[in-house]
PDB file of N, CA and C in Angstrom:
ATOM      1  N   MET A  30     -35.112 -50.698 -56.441  1.00 41.00           N
ATOM      2  CA  MET A  30     -34.434 -51.914 -55.889  1.00 41.00           C
ATOM      3  C   MET A  30     -33.174 -51.369 -55.059  1.00 41.00           C
ATOM      4  N   THR A  31     -33.270 -51.874 -53.638  1.00 50.00           N
ATOM      5  CA  THR A  31     -32.477 -51.604 -52.537  1.00 50.00           C
ATOM      6  C   THR A  31     -31.041 -52.658 -52.797  1.00 50.00           C
ATOM      7  N   ILE A  32     -30.170 -52.620 -52.949  1.00 55.00           N
ATOM      8  CA  ILE A  32     -29.141 -53.731 -52.016  1.00 55.00           C
ATOM      9  C   ILE A  32     -28.862 -53.503 -51.106  1.00 55.00           C
ATOM     10  N   ILE A  33     -29.061 -54.659 -50.062  1.00 55.00           N
ATOM     11  CA  ILE A  33     -28.859 -55.197 -48.553  1.00 55.00           C
ATOM     12  C   ILE A  33     -27.496 -55.294 -48.762  1.00 55.00           C
ATOM     13  N   ASN A  34     -25.901 -54.289 -47.940  1.00 61.00           N
ATOM     14  CA  ASN A  34     -24.859 -55.056 -47.695  1.00 61.00           C
ATOM     15  C   ASN A  34     -25.490 -55.692 -46.041  1.00 61.00           C
ATOM     16  N   LYS A  35     -24.934 -56.777 -45.804  1.00 68.00           N
ATOM     17  CA  LYS A  35     -24.986 -57.286 -44.286  1.00 68.00           C
ATOM     18  C   LYS A  35     -23.703 -57.131 -43.353  1.00 68.00           C
ATOM     19  N   ASN A  36     -22.788 -56.793 -44.584  1.00 72.00           N
ATOM     20  CA  ASN A  36     -21.213 -56.640 -43.844  1.00 72.00           C
ATOM     21  C   ASN A  36     -20.921 -54.907 -43.244  1.00 72.00           C
ATOM     22  N   LYS A  37     -22.108 -54.361 -43.237  1.00 80.00           N
ATOM     23  CA  LYS A  37     -21.974 -52.970 -42.843  1.00 80.00           C
ATOM     24  C   LYS A  37     -21.745 -53.090 -41.170  1.00 80.00           C
ATOM     25  N   THR A  38     -21.332 -51.852 -40.754  1.00 85.00           N
ATOM     26  CA  THR A  38     -20.867 -51.988 -39.565  1.00 85.00           C
ATOM     27  C   THR A  38     -21.782 -51.021 -38.310  1.00 85.00           C
ATOM     28  N   ILE A  39     -21.623 -51.183 -37.247  1.00 87.00           N
ATOM     29  CA  ILE A  39     -22.960 -50.522 -36.520  1.00 87.00           C
ATOM     30  C   ILE A  39     -23.460 -49.053 -37.118  1.00 87.00           C
ATOM     31  N   LEU A  40     -21.747 -48.567 -37.048  1.00 89.00           N
ATOM     32  CA  LEU A  40     -21.957 -46.678 -37.172  1.00 89.00           C
ATOM     33  C   LEU A  40     -22.040 -46.486 -38.150  1.00 89.00           C
ATOM     34  N   GLN A  41     -22.150 -47.668 -39.348  1.00 91.00           N
ATOM     35  CA  GLN A  41     -22.504 -47.124 -40.837  1.00 91.00           C
ATOM     36  C   GLN A  41     -23.828 -47.093 -40.817  1.00 91.00           C
ATOM     37  N   LYS A  42     -24.210 -48.251 -40.214  1.00 91.00           N
ATOM     38  CA  LYS A  42     -26.359 -48.235 -40.078  1.00 91.00           C
ATOM     39  C   LYS A  42     -26.754 -47.357 -39.423  1.00 91.00           C
ATOM     40  N   VAL A  43     -25.734 -46.752 -38.136  1.00 92.00           N
ATOM     41  CA  VAL A  43     -26.216 -45.453 -37.738  1.00 92.00           C
ATOM     42  C   VAL A  43     -26.508 -43.819 -38.646  1.00 92.00           C
ATOM     43  N   ARG A  44     -25.291 -44.288 -38.846  1.00 94.00           N
ATOM     44  CA  ARG A  44     -25.464 -42.876 -40.023  1.00 94.00           C
ATOM     45  C   ARG A  44     -25.927 -43.458 -40.835  1.00 94.00           C
ATOM     46  N   GLU A  45     -26.385 -44.308 -41.565  1.00 95.00           N
ATOM     47  CA  GLU A  45     -27.755 -44.090 -42.827  1.00 95.00           C
ATOM     48  C   GLU A  45     -29.190 -43.734 -42.100  1.00 95.00           C
ATOM     49  N   VAL A  46     -29.544 -44.492 -40.799  1.00 94.00           N
ATOM     50  CA  VAL A  46     -30.491 -44.086 -40.534  1.00 94.00           C
ATOM     51  C   VAL A  46     -30.380 -42.695 -40.183  1.00 94.00           C
ATOM     52  N   LEU A  47     -29.190 -41.881 -39.631  1.00 95.00           N
ATOM     53  CA  LEU A  47     -29.632 -40.089 -39.294  1.00 95.00           C
ATOM     54  C   LEU A  47     -29.755 -39.430 -40.704  1.00 95.00           C
ATOM     55  N   ARG A  48     -29.175 -40.134 -41.599  1.00 96.00           N
ATOM     56  CA  ARG A  48     -29.004 -39.104 -42.483  1.00 96.00           C
ATOM     57  C   ARG A  48     -30.730 -39.276 -43.405  1.00 96.00           C
ATOM     58  N   ARG A  49     -30.976 -40.502 -43.145  1.00 96.00           N
ATOM     59  CA  ARG A  49     -32.583 -40.963 -44.150  1.00 96.00           C
ATOM     60  C   ARG A  49     -33.484 -39.963 -43.243  1.00 96.00           C
ATOM     61  N   GLN A  50     -33.091 -39.852 -41.960  1.00 96.00           N
ATOM     62  CA  GLN A  50     -34.437 -38.990 -40.962  1.00 96.00           C
ATOM     63  C   GLN A  50     -34.133 -37.421 -40.893  1.00 96.00           C
ATOM     64  N   ARG A  51     -32.930 -37.552 -41.642  1.00 96.00           N
ATOM     65  CA  ARG A  51     -32.456 -36.047 -41.931  1.00 96.00           C
ATOM     66  C   ARG A  51     -32.378 -35.096 -40.546  1.00 96.00           C
ATOM     67  N   TYR A  52     -31.030 -36.259 -39.758  1.00 96.00           N
ATOM     68  CA  TYR A  52     -30.622 -35.404 -38.746  1.00 96.00           C
ATOM     69  C   TYR A  52     -29.620 -33.893 -39.308  1.00 96.00           C
ATOM     70  N   ALA A  53     -29.077 -33.227 -38.819  1.00 96.00           N
ATOM     71  CA  ALA A  53     -27.916 -32.270 -38.823  1.00 96.00           C
ATOM     72  C   ALA A  53     -26.700 -33.176 -38.872  1.00 96.00           C
ATOM     73  N   TYR A  54     -25.603 -32.323 -39.697  1.00 96.00           N
ATOM     74  CA  TYR A  54     -24.199 -33.203 -39.520  1.00 96.00           C
ATOM     75  C   TYR A  54     -23.626 -33.096 -38.246  1.00 96.00           C
ATOM     76  N   SER A  55     -24.038 -31.744 -37.514  1.00 96.00           N
ATOM     77  CA  SER A  55     -23.561 -31.751 -36.189  1.00 96.00           C
ATOM     78  C   SER A  55     -23.968 -32.700 -35.210  1.00 96.00           C
ATOM     79  N   THR A  56     -25.565 -33.045 -35.526  1.00 96.00           N
ATOM     80  CA  THR A  56     -25.610 -34.002 -34.489  1.00 96.00           C
ATOM     81  C   THR A  56     -25.353 -35.381 -35.133  1.00 96.00           C
ATOM     82  N   GLU A  57     -25.273 -35.780 -36.138  1.00 96.00           N
ATOM     83  CA  GLU A  57     -24.648 -36.968 -36.660  1.00 96.00           C
ATOM     84  C   GLU A  57     -23.457 -37.171 -36.091  1.00 96.00           C
ATOM     85  N   ILE A  58     -22.464 -36.674 -36.317  1.00 95.00           N
ATOM     86  CA  ILE A  58     -21.176 -36.114 -35.714  1.00 95.00           C
ATOM     87  C   ILE A  58     -21.245 -36.778 -33.759  1.00 95.00           C
ATOM     88  N   VAL A  59     -22.212 -36.058 -33.088  1.00 96.00           N
ATOM     89  CA  VAL A  59     -22.244 -36.362 -32.116  1.00 96.00           C
ATOM     90  C   VAL A  59     -22.789 -37.647 -31.886  1.00 96.00           C
ATOM     91  N   TYR A  60     -23.501 -38.098 -32.143  1.00 95.00           N
ATOM     92  CA  TYR A  60     -24.451 -39.760 -31.959  1.00 95.00           C
ATOM     93  C   TYR A  60     -23.691 -40.382 -32.539  1.00 95.00           C
ATOM     94  N   LEU A  61     -22.521 -40.418 -33.708  1.00 94.00           N
ATOM     95  CA  LEU A  61     -21.450 -41.544 -33.913  1.00 94.00           C
ATOM     96  C   LEU A  61     -20.799 -41.418 -32.922  1.00 94.00           C
ATOM     97  N   ASP A  62     -20.367 -40.479 -32.678  1.00 94.00           N
ATOM     98  CA  ASP A  62     -18.968 -40.276 -31.563  1.00 94.00           C
ATOM     99  C   ASP A  62     -19.592 -41.075 -29.940  1.00 94.00           C
ATOM    100  N   TRP A  63     -20.997 -40.731 -29.841  1.00 94.00           N
ATOM    101  CA  TRP A  63     -20.992 -41.129 -28.600  1.00 94.00           C
ATOM    102  C   TRP A  63     -21.568 -42.735 -28.840  1.00 94.00           C
ATOM    103  N   VAL A  64     -21.728 -43.510 -29.715  1.00 90.00           N
ATOM    104  CA  VAL A  64     -22.141 -44.512 -30.078  1.00 90.00           C
ATOM    105  C   VAL A  64     -20.828 -45.503 -30.284  1.00 90.00           C
ATOM    106  N   GLY A  65     -20.066 -45.147 -31.215  1.00 89.00           N
ATOM    107  CA  GLY A  65     -18.460 -45.344 -30.753  1.00 89.00           C
ATOM    108  C   GLY A  65     -17.798 -46.111 -29.379  1.00 89.00           C
ATOM    109  N   ARG A  66     -18.105 -44.927 -28.871  1.00 90.00           N
ATOM    110  CA  ARG A  66     -17.535 -44.698 -27.798  1.00 90.00           C
ATOM    111  C   ARG A  66     -18.120 -45.607 -26.141  1.00 90.00           C
ATOM    112  N   PHE A  67     -19.742 -45.831 -26.735  1.00 89.00           N
ATOM    113  CA  PHE A  67     -20.606 -46.434 -25.777  1.00 89.00           C
ATOM    114  C   PHE A  67     -19.827 -48.193 -26.436  1.00 89.00           C
ATOM    115  N   ILE A  68     -19.777 -48.465 -27.674  1.00 86.00           N
ATOM    116  CA  ILE A  68     -19.382 -49.562 -28.181  1.00 86.00           C
ATOM    117  C   ILE A  68     -17.742 -50.354 -27.249  1.00 86.00           C
ATOM    118  N   GLY A  69     -17.095 -49.463 -27.414  1.00 85.00           N
ATOM    119  CA  GLY A  69     -15.834 -49.364 -27.101  1.00 85.00           C
ATOM    120  C   GLY A  69     -15.787 -49.618 -25.221  1.00 85.00           C
ATOM    121  N   PHE A  70     -16.942 -49.131 -24.560  1.00 84.00           N
ATOM    122  CA  PHE A  70     -16.387 -49.519 -23.752  1.00 84.00           C
ATOM    123  C   PHE A  70     -17.368 -50.547 -22.842  1.00 84.00           C
ATOM    124  N   TYR A  71     -18.051 -50.750 -23.935  1.00 81.00           N
ATOM    125  CA  TYR A  71     -18.832 -52.284 -23.408  1.00 81.00           C
ATOM    126  C   TYR A  71     -18.216 -53.705 -23.754  1.00 81.00           C
ATOM    127  N   GLN A  72     -17.120 -53.367 -25.152  1.00 79.00           N
ATOM    128  CA  GLN A  72     -16.626 -54.250 -25.488  1.00 79.00           C
ATOM    129  C   GLN A  72     -15.270 -54.469 -24.540  1.00 79.00           C
ATOM    130  N   LEU A  73     -14.998 -53.694 -23.935  1.00 67.00           N
ATOM    131  CA  LEU A  73     -14.176 -53.274 -22.971  1.00 67.00           C
ATOM    132  C   LEU A  73     -14.461 -54.158 -21.614  1.00 67.00           C
ATOM    133  N   LYS A  74     -15.862 -53.465 -20.817  1.00 68.00           N
ATOM    134  CA  LYS A  74     -15.877 -54.627 -20.133  1.00 68.00           C
ATOM    135  C   LYS A  74     -16.513 -55.823 -20.553  1.00 68.00           C
ATOM    136  N   THR A  75     -16.745 -56.548 -21.671  1.00 67.00           N
ATOM    137  CA  THR A  75     -17.575 -57.688 -21.416  1.00 67.00           C
ATOM    138  C   THR A  75     -15.930 -58.309 -21.890  1.00 67.00           C
ATOM    139  N   ASN A  76     -14.951 -57.372 -22.296  1.00 58.00           N
ATOM    140  CA  ASN A  76     -13.258 -58.864 -22.574  1.00 58.00           C
ATOM    141  C   ASN A  76     -12.761 -59.148 -21.252  1.00 58.00           C
ATOM    142  N   ASN A  77     -13.284 -57.712 -20.196  1.00 58.00           N
ATOM    143  CA  ASN A  77     -12.450 -58.206 -18.981  1.00 58.00           C
ATOM    144  C   ASN A  77     -12.716 -59.126 -17.852  1.00 58.00           C
ATOM    145  N   LEU A  78     -14.529 -58.991 -18.391  1.00 56.00           N
ATOM    146  CA  LEU A  78     -15.155 -59.862 -17.679  1.00 56.00           C
ATOM    147  C   LEU A  78     -15.108 -61.699 -18.215  1.00 56.00           C
ATOM    148  N   CYS A  79     -14.659 -61.467 -19.543  1.00 54.00           N
ATOM    149  CA  CYS A  79     -14.267 -63.594 -19.901  1.00 54.00           C
ATOM    150  C   CYS A  79     -12.968 -63.438 -20.070  1.00 54.00           C
ATOM    151  N   LEU A  80     -11.942 -62.658 -19.223  1.00 52.00           N
ATOM    152  CA  LEU A  80     -10.467 -62.475 -19.035  1.00 52.00           C
ATOM    153  C   LEU A  80     -10.898 -63.200 -17.409  1.00 52.00           C
ATOM    154  N   LYS A  81     -11.700 -62.258 -16.308  1.00 57.00           N
ATOM    155  CA  LYS A  81     -11.832 -62.822 -15.194  1.00 57.00           C
ATOM    156  C   LYS A  81     -11.862 -64.776 -15.020  1.00 57.00           C
ATOM    157  N   THR A  82     -13.534 -64.432 -15.385  1.00 57.00           N
ATOM    158  CA  THR A  82     -13.799 -66.279 -15.620  1.00 57.00           C
ATOM    159  C   THR A  82     -13.808 -66.899 -16.998  1.00 57.00           C
ATOM    160  N   PRO A  83     -12.711 -67.574 -16.924  1.00 56.00           N
ATOM    161  CA  PRO A  83     -12.564 -68.313 -18.348  1.00 56.00           C
ATOM    162  C   PRO A  83     -13.463 -69.731 -18.844  1.00 56.00           C
ATOM    163  N   GLY A  84     -14.277 -70.041 -17.610  1.00 56.00           N
ATOM    164  CA  GLY A  84     -15.563 -70.523 -18.160  1.00 56.00           C
ATOM    165  C   GLY A  84     -16.598 -70.493 -18.935  1.00 56.00           C
ATOM    166  N   LYS A  85     -16.677 -68.471 -18.974  1.00 54.00           N
ATOM    167  CA  LYS A  85     -17.813 -68.211 -19.495  1.00 54.00           C
ATOM    168  C   LYS A  85     -17.426 -67.544 -20.773  1.00 54.00           C
ATOM    169  N   ARG A  86     -18.554 -67.705 -21.955  1.00 55.00           N
ATOM    170  CA  ARG A  86     -18.124 -67.569 -23.125  1.00 55.00           C
ATOM    171  C   ARG A  86     -18.786 -66.227 -23.344  1.00 55.00           C
ATOM    172  N   TRP A  87     -18.845 -65.827 -24.433  1.00 52.00           N
ATOM    173  CA  TRP A  87     -20.375 -64.238 -25.083  1.00 52.00           C
ATOM    174  C   TRP A  87     -21.123 -64.677 -25.028  1.00 52.00           C
ATOM    175  N   GLU A  88     -21.321 -66.223 -25.326  1.00 55.00           N
ATOM    176  CA  GLU A  88     -23.118 -66.457 -25.691  1.00 55.00           C
ATOM    177  C   GLU A  88     -23.806 -66.667 -24.021  1.00 55.00           C
ATOM    178  N   ASN A  89     -22.960 -66.323 -22.811  1.00 51.00           N
ATOM    179  CA  ASN A  89     -23.384 -67.042 -21.843  1.00 51.00           C
ATOM    180  C   ASN A  89     -23.432 -65.388 -20.927  1.00 51.00           C
ATOM    181  N   ILE A  90     -23.373 -64.702 -21.902  1.00 48.00           N
ATOM    182  CA  ILE A  90     -23.093 -63.137 -21.265  1.00 48.00           C
ATOM    183  C   ILE A  90     -24.295 -62.354 -21.356  1.00 48.00           C
TER     184      ILE A  90
END
């Protein structure tokens, strides 16, 4: 029986998938770094967009 934790971060989920598919450790590190940078960039971009247009909400983007 598998216990599903719904509070896992995206990086933790990606790590689990990479390990389940038996990717090399160095590949895991690079992928996690890339995903982390992508999330950071996207959050910065959407936060700036929300700040520029006060009427917009996250659901509308």
